[in-house]
PDB file of C-alpha atoms in Angstrom:
ATOM      1  CA  MET V   1       0.868   0.218  -0.188  1.00  0.00           C
ATOM      2  CA  LYS V   2       3.107   2.115   0.682  1.00  0.00           C
ATOM      3  CA  ILE V   3       4.742   2.072  -2.190  1.00  0.00           C
ATOM      4  CA  ARG V   4       2.152   2.061  -4.844  1.00  0.00           C
ATOM      5  CA  ASN V   5       1.108   5.403  -2.469  1.00  0.00           C
ATOM      6  CA  ILE V   6       4.758   6.370  -3.089  1.00  0.00           C
ATOM      7  CA  LEU V   7       4.649   5.165  -7.120  1.00  0.00           C
ATOM      8  CA  VAL V   8       1.673   7.964  -7.604  1.00  0.00           C
ATOM      9  CA  THR V   9       2.634  10.159  -5.817  1.00  0.00           C
ATOM     10  CA  LEU V  10       6.185   9.923  -7.907  1.00  0.00           C
ATOM     11  CA  PHE V  11       4.897   8.946 -11.413  1.00  0.00           C
ATOM     12  CA  ALA V  12       2.843  12.383 -10.513  1.00  0.00           C
ATOM     13  CA  ILE V  13       5.228  14.585  -9.299  1.00  0.00           C
ATOM     14  CA  GLY V  14       7.106  12.904 -12.835  1.00  0.00           C
ATOM     15  CA  THR V  15       4.316  14.384 -14.813  1.00  0.00           C
ATOM     16  CA  ILE V  16       4.105  18.190 -13.187  1.00  0.00           C
ATOM     17  CA  PHE V  17       8.179  18.758 -14.059  1.00  0.00           C
ATOM     18  CA  ALA V  18       7.241  17.382 -17.358  1.00  0.00           C
ATOM     19  CA  ALA V  19       5.296  19.703 -18.458  1.00  0.00           C
ATOM     20  CA  ALA V  20       6.662  22.622 -17.037  1.00  0.00           C
ATOM     21  CA  ASN V  21       9.653  21.774 -18.354  1.00  0.00           C
ATOM     22  CA  ASN V  22       8.300  21.230 -21.822  1.00  0.00           C
ATOM     23  CA  LYS V  23       8.941  24.327 -23.415  1.00  0.00           C
ATOM     24  CA  LYS V  24       6.790  25.450 -27.059  1.00  0.00           C
ATOM     25  CA  SER V  25       8.555  27.348 -29.654  1.00  0.00           C
ATOM     26  CA  VAL V  26       6.459  30.282 -30.065  1.00  0.00           C
ATOM     27  CA  ALA V  27       5.823  32.220 -33.049  1.00  0.00           C
ATOM     28  CA  PRO V  28       7.044  35.373 -33.297  1.00  0.00           C
ATOM     29  CA  VAL V  29       5.136  38.284 -32.636  1.00  0.00           C
ATOM     30  CA  GLU V  30       3.960  40.638 -35.555  1.00  0.00           C
ATOM     31  CA  HIS V  31       3.236  44.230 -34.794  1.00  0.00           C
ATOM     32  CA  PHE V  32       0.094  45.782 -35.563  1.00  0.00           C
ATOM     33  CA  ASP V  33      -1.011  48.974 -36.628  1.00  0.00           C
ATOM     34  CA  VAL V  34      -3.773  50.614 -34.435  1.00  0.00           C
ATOM     35  CA  SER V  35      -4.342  53.176 -37.950  1.00  0.00           C
ATOM     36  CA  THR V  36      -5.317  51.020 -39.886  1.00  0.00           C
ATOM     37  CA  LEU V  37      -8.832  49.650 -37.956  1.00  0.00           C
ATOM     38  CA  VAL V  38     -11.587  50.598 -40.398  1.00  0.00           C
ATOM     39  CA  PHE V  39     -14.398  52.474 -37.753  1.00  0.00           C
ATOM     40  CA  ILE V  40     -17.767  52.261 -38.248  1.00  0.00           C
ATOM     41  CA  GLU V  41     -19.858  53.913 -35.965  1.00  0.00           C
ATOM     42  CA  GLU V  42     -23.525  53.905 -36.592  1.00  0.00           C
ATOM     43  CA  GLU V  43     -25.920  57.273 -36.752  1.00  0.00           C
ATOM     44  CA  LYS V  44     -28.107  56.465 -34.470  1.00  0.00           C
ATOM     45  CA  ASP V  45     -31.612  59.168 -34.699  1.00  0.00           C
ATOM     46  CA  LEU V  46     -32.613  59.108 -31.204  1.00  0.00           C
ATOM     47  CA  GLY V  47     -34.697  60.684 -31.803  1.00  0.00           C
ATOM     48  CA  LEU V  48     -36.560  63.332 -28.600  1.00  0.00           C
ATOM     49  CA  GLY V  49     -39.991  63.721 -29.848  1.00  0.00           C
ATOM     50  CA  PHE V  50     -39.465  67.525 -29.829  1.00  0.00           C
ATOM     51  CA  ASP V  51     -37.636  70.470 -32.521  1.00  0.00           C
ATOM     52  CA  THR V  52     -34.503  71.186 -30.966  1.00  0.00           C
ATOM     53  CA  THR V  53     -33.944  73.678 -33.084  1.00  0.00           C
ATOM     54  CA  GLN V  54     -36.440  76.083 -30.641  1.00  0.00           C
ATOM     55  CA  TYR V  55     -34.501  75.636 -27.667  1.00  0.00           C
ATOM     56  CA  LEU V  56     -31.383  76.242 -28.548  1.00  0.00           C
ATOM     57  CA  PRO V  57     -29.134  79.226 -29.885  1.00  0.00           C
ATOM     58  CA  GLU V  58     -29.460  80.533 -33.850  1.00  0.00           C
ATOM     59  CA  ASN V  59     -26.065  78.430 -35.317  1.00  0.00           C
ATOM     60  CA  PHE V  60     -25.158  76.632 -32.402  1.00  0.00           C
ATOM     61  CA  ASP V  61     -22.483  73.926 -33.048  1.00  0.00           C
ATOM     62  CA  PRO V  62     -21.944  70.880 -30.327  1.00  0.00           C
ATOM     63  CA  TYR V  63     -18.041  70.304 -32.050  1.00  0.00           C
ATOM     64  CA  SER V  64     -17.373  73.774 -32.161  1.00  0.00           C
ATOM     65  CA  GLY V  65     -15.265  72.543 -29.331  1.00  0.00           C
ATOM     66  CA  GLU V  66     -14.728  75.553 -27.605  1.00  0.00           C
ATOM     67  CA  PHE V  67     -16.234  75.058 -23.932  1.00  0.00           C
ATOM     68  CA  SER V  68     -15.101  76.858 -21.123  1.00  0.00           C
ATOM     69  CA  LEU V  69     -17.187  76.605 -17.699  1.00  0.00           C
ATOM     70  CA  GLU V  70     -17.097  80.275 -17.252  1.00  0.00           C
ATOM     71  CA  ALA V  71     -19.812  80.058 -20.187  1.00  0.00           C
ATOM     72  CA  ILE V  72     -22.319  78.397 -17.766  1.00  0.00           C
ATOM     73  CA  ASN V  73     -24.494  80.804 -15.349  1.00  0.00           C
ATOM     74  CA  PHE V  74     -24.919  78.652 -12.119  1.00  0.00           C
ATOM     75  CA  MET V  75     -28.450  79.069 -10.300  1.00  0.00           C
ATOM     76  CA  ASP V  76     -28.641  77.590  -7.013  1.00  0.00           C
ATOM     77  CA  ALA V  77     -32.858  78.024  -6.035  1.00  0.00           C
ATOM     78  CA  CYS V  78     -32.492  76.957  -2.653  1.00  0.00           C
ATOM     79  CA  ASP V  79     -35.498  77.920  -0.483  1.00  0.00           C
ATOM     80  CA  GLU V  80     -35.421  77.703   3.680  1.00  0.00           C
ATOM     81  CA  ILE V  81     -35.544  74.232   5.179  1.00  0.00           C
ATOM     82  CA  GLU V  82     -37.972  75.513   8.549  1.00  0.00           C
ATOM     83  CA  LEU V  83     -37.855  72.656  10.865  1.00  0.00           C
ATOM     84  CA  GLY V  84     -39.810  74.043  12.294  1.00  0.00           C
ATOM     85  CA  PHE V  85     -37.268  73.817  16.058  1.00  0.00           C
ATOM     86  CA  ASP V  86     -34.545  75.469  16.803  1.00  0.00           C
ATOM     87  CA  THR V  87     -31.200  72.688  15.833  1.00  0.00           C
ATOM     88  CA  SER V  88     -28.664  74.699  18.406  1.00  0.00           C
ATOM     89  CA  GLU V  89     -29.931  72.709  21.072  1.00  0.00           C
ATOM     90  CA  TYR V  90     -29.359  69.750  18.902  1.00  0.00           C
ATOM     91  CA  LEU V  91     -25.984  70.888  17.593  1.00  0.00           C
ATOM     92  CA  PRO V  92     -22.042  70.741  18.532  1.00  0.00           C
ATOM     93  CA  GLU V  93     -21.502  74.263  19.701  1.00  0.00           C
ATOM     94  CA  GLY V  94     -20.482  75.987  16.709  1.00  0.00           C
ATOM     95  CA  PHE V  95     -21.547  73.442  14.776  1.00  0.00           C
ATOM     96  CA  ASP V  96     -20.666  73.834  10.716  1.00  0.00           C
ATOM     97  CA  PRO V  97     -22.099  71.373   8.468  1.00  0.00           C
ATOM     98  CA  TYR V  98     -19.161  72.721   5.428  1.00  0.00           C
ATOM     99  CA  ILE V  99     -16.149  71.958   7.599  1.00  0.00           C
ATOM    100  CA  GLN V 100     -14.879  68.665   7.497  1.00  0.00           C
TER     101      GLN V 100
END
């Protein structure tokens, strides 16, 4: 029984080493130029259900490339929320939720 286990173990180890040492020939690497690829883009009509020209400026071009965050007028229309009680009783002294 012991001899059989030893032989099976030796056979398994020998098989593993033989598989690990079996060097396959490596095919030469072909250089691939990505710029030769032809990309096919399918144009999809989004069909928004309304005419967008009524809402955009004249001669609007979304791909003109000139974009500035300063050009966006941000309006924060936040109304004061009245909870109906004084929160200072429940918060620490000098509490500021915007300071970490």
